[in-house]
Coordinates of C-alpha atoms in Angstrom, one line a residue:
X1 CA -34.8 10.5 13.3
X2 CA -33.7 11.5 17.2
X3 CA -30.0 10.1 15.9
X4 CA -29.8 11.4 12.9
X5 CA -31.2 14.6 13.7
X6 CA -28.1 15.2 16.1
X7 CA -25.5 14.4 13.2
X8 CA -27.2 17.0 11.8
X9 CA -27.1 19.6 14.5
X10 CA -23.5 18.6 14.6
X11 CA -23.0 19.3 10.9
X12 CA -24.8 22.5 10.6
X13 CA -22.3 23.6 13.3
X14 CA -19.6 22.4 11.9
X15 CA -19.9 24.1 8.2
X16 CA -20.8 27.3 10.5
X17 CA -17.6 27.0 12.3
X18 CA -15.4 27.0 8.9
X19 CA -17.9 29.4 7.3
X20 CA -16.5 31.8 9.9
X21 CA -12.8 31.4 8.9
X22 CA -13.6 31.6 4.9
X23 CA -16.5 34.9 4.9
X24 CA -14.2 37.6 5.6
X25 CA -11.5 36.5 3.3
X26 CA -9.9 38.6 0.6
X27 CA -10.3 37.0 -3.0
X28 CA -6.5 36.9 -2.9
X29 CA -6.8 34.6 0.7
X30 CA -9.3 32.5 -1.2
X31 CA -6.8 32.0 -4.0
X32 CA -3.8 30.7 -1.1
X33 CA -2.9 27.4 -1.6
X34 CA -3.5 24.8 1.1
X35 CA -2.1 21.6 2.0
X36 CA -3.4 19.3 -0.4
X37 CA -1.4 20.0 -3.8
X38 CA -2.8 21.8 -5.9
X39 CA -6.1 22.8 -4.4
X40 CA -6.5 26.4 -2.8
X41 CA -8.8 27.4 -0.3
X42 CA -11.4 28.3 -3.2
X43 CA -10.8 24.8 -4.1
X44 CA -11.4 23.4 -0.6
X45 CA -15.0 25.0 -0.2
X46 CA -16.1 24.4 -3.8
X47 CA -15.6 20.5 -3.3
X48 CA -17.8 20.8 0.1
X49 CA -20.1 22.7 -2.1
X50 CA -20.2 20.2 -5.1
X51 CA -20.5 16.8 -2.6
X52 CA -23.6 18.6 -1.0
X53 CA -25.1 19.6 -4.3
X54 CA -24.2 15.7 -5.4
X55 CA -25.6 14.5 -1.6
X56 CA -28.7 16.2 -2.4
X57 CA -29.1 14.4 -5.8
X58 CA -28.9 11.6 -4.1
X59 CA -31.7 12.4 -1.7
X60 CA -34.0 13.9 -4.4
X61 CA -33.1 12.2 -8.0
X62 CA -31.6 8.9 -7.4
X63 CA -32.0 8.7 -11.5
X64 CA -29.8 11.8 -12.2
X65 CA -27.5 10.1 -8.9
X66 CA -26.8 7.6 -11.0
X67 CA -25.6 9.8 -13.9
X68 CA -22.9 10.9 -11.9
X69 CA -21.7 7.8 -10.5
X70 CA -21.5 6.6 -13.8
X71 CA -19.2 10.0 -14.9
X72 CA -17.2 9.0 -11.8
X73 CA -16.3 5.8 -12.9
X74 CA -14.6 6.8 -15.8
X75 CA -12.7 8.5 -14.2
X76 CA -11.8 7.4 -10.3
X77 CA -9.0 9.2 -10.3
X78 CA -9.5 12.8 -11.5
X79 CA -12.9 13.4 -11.2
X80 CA -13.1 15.3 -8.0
X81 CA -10.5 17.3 -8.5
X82 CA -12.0 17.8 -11.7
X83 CA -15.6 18.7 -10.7
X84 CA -13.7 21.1 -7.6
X85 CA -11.6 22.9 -10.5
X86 CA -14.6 23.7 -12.7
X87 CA -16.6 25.1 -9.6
X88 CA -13.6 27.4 -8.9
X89 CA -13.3 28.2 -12.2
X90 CA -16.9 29.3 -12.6
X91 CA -17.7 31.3 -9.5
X92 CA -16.2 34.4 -7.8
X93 CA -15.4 34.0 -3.7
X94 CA -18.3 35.7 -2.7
X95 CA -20.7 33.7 -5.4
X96 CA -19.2 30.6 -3.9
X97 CA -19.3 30.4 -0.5
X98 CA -23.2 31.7 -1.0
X99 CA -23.3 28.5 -3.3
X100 CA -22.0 26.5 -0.6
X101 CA -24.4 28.2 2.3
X102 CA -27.5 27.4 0.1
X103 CA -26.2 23.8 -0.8
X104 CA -25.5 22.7 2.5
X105 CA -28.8 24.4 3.8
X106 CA -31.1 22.5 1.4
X107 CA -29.3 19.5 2.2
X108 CA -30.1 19.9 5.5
X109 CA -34.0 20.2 4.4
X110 CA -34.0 17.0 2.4
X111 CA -32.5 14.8 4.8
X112 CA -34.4 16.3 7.6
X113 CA -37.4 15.7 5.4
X114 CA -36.8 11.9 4.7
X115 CA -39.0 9.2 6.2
X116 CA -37.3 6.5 9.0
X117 CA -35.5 3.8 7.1
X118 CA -34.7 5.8 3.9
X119 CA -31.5 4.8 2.3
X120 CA -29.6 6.9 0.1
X121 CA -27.9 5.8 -3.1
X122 CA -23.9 6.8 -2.9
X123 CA -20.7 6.1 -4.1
X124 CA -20.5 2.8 -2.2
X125 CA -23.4 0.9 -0.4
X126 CA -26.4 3.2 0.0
X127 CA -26.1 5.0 3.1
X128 CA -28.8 6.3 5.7
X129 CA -29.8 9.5 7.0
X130 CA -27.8 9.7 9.7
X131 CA -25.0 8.0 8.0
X132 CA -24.8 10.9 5.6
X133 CA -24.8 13.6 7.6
X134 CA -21.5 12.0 9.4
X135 CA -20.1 11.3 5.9
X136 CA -20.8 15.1 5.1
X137 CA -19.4 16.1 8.8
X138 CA -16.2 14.1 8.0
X139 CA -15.3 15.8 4.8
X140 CA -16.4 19.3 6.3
X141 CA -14.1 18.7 9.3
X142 CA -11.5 17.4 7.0
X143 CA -11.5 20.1 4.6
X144 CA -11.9 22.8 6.9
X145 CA -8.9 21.9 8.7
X146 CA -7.1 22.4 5.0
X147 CA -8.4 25.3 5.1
X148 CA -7.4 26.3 8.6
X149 CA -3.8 25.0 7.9
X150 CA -3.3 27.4 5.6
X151 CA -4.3 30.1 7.3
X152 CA -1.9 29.4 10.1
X153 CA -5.4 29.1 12.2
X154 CA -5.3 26.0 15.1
X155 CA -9.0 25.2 15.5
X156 CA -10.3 23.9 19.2
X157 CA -10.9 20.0 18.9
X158 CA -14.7 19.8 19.6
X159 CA -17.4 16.4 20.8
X160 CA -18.4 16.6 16.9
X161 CA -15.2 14.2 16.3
X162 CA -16.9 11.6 18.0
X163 CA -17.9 11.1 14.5
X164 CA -15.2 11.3 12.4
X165 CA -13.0 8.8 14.4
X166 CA -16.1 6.3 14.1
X167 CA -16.4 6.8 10.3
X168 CA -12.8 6.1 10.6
X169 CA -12.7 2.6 12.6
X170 CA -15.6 1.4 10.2
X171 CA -13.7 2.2 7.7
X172 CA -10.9 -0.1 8.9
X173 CA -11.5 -3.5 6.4
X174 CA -11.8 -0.7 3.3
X175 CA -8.8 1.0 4.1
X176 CA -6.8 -2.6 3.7
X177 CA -9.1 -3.8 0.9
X178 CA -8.9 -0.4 -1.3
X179 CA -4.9 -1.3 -1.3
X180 CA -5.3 -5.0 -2.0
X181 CA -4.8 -6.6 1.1
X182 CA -6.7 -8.5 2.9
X183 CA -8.6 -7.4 5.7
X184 CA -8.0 -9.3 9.0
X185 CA -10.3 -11.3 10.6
X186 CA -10.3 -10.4 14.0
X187 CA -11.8 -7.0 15.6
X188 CA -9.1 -4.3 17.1
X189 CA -9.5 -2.1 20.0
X190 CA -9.2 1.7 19.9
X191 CA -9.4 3.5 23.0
X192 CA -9.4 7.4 22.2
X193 CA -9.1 10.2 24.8
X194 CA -11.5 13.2 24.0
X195 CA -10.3 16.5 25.0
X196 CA -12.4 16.6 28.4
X197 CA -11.0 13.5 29.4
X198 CA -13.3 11.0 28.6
X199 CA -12.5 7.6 26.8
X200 CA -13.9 6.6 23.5
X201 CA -13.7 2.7 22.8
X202 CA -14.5 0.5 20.0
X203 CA -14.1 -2.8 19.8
X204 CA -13.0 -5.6 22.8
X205 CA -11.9 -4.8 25.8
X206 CA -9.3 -7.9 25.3
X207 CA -8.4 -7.6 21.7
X208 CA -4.6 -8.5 20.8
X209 CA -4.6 -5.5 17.7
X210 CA -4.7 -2.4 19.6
X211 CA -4.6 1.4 18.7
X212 CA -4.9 4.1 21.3
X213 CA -4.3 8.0 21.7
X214 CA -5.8 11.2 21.6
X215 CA -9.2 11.8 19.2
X216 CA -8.3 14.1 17.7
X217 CA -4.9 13.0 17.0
X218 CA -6.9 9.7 15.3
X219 CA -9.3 11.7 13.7
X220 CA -6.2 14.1 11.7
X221 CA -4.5 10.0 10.9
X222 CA -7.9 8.7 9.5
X223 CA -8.8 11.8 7.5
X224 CA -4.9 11.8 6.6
X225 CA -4.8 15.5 7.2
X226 CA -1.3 14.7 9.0
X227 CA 1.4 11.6 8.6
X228 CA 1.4 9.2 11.6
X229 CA 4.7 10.1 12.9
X230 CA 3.6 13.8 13.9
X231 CA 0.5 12.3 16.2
X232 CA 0.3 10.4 19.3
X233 CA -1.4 7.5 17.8
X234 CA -0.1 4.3 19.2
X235 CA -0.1 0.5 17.6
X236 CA -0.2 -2.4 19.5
X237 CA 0.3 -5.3 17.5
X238 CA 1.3 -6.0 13.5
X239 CA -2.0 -5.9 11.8
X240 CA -3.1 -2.7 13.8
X241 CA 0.5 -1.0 12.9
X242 CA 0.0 -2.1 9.4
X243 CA -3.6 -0.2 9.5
X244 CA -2.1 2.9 11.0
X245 CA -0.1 3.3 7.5
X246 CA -3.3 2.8 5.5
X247 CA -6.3 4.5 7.8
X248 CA -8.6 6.8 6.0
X249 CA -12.3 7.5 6.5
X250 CA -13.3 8.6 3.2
X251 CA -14.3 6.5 -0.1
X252 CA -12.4 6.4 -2.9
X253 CA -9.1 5.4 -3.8
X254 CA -6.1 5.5 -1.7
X255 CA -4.9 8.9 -0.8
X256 CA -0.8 9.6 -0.5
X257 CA -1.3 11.5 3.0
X258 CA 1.0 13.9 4.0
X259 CA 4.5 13.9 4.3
X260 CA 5.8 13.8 8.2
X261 CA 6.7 17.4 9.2
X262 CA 8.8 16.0 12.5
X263 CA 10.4 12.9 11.0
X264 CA 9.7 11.5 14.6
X265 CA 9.8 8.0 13.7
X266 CA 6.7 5.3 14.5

């Protein structure tokens, strides 16, 4: 559990981080809109706070998991902005974020809990401890920096993007497939430069397909939190430029992004 018990550290510290930017708001700030249309900031904790309660299912009914999976495929499309709007809908700002604090602390306890080799059931292949904690860090960094955009707040890139950016290249062949193209065959090299300098690397060292720039620049690309053309994210060949229009880290179906605020060109 040494691994996964880091990702965990990591994502305790990250929900603290945007629990600091939401606790103090005014109900009125929780009702501002961020960027994703039509989902305020209410909106933006409530869906952290229904994925944990759903992560947790996962971790302590598989049964009842599989109830919900079921509700999801009937609806792939609308059903998390559904279950986000009914949470909003049914609590006040202060009711929610202490939903949220006691969801994501429980999680926390049952993954914590779980025996080496456990594998969770999910929306996709079963995952592992450690792998859900980095899926739950993802969306927490992700929504957070929603949440931070509209509040006009510029959050400090931090080492916990390490995993978002490697959610992000595994994610590569579902980010093709998810649109109906074929994956390629061969591996790409990213080489990402963290904030203190050092370089993150995935993949060969003499791979034709290349993608380079800074993490956290790749981490906003593969989250789609901002459109490619506002980040210094760099393609080297056709498949890997192709892959920069279609990156994201998260399940589900294919997101529209964001529109380019710079018009900067590729």
């Amino acid at each position: 559990m040494s691994d996964a018990s880091a990702v965990l550290d990591d994502l305790r510290s990250e929900s603290e981080e945007l629990d600091l930017l939401v606790a103090e708001l005014s109900a009125s700030r929780w009702a501002s809109a961020t960027p994703a249309a039509g989902w305020s900031i209410a909106h933006q904790v409530a869906h952290l706070s229904w994925t944990d309660e759903v992560a947790l299912l996962s971790a302590t009914d598989p049964e009842r998991f599989g109830d919900e999976v079921a509700r999801a495929m009937r609806d792939p499309e609308g059903f998390v902005d559904e279950a986000a709007g009914a949470v909003v809908a049914a609590y006040a700002p202060d009711a929610l974020l202490a939903r949220w604090r006691t969801g994501r602390e429980r999680l926390q306890e049952a993954l914590r809990a779980a025996p080496a080799g456990t594998r969770f059931p999910w929306y996709g292949p079963p995952m592992s401890v450690a792998s859900m904690a980095t899926g739950r860090l993802m969306e927490t960094w992700a929504h957070g920096q929603d949440v931070a955009d509209a509040l006009g707040v510029t959050r400090a890139p931090t080492a916990r993007l390490r995993h978002v950016a490697r959610i992000g290249v595994r994610a590569r062949d579902y980010a093709f497939l998810v649109r109906g193209i074929k994956a390629p065959d061969e591996e790409f090299r990213v080489e990402l430069s963290s904030p203190d300098g050092e370089l993150i690397s995935y993949g060969p060292e003499g791979a034709a397909q290349r993608v380079a720039g800074p993490l956290h620049d790749f981490c906003l690309l593969v989250t789609q939190r901002a459109h490619r053309d506002d980040l210094a994210v760099r393609a080297e060949g056709a498949d890997a430029d192709t892959w920069l229009d279609i990156a994201q880290a998260f399940a589900g179906p294919a997101g529209p992004g964001r529109a380019p605020q710079q018009g900067s060109g590729k």
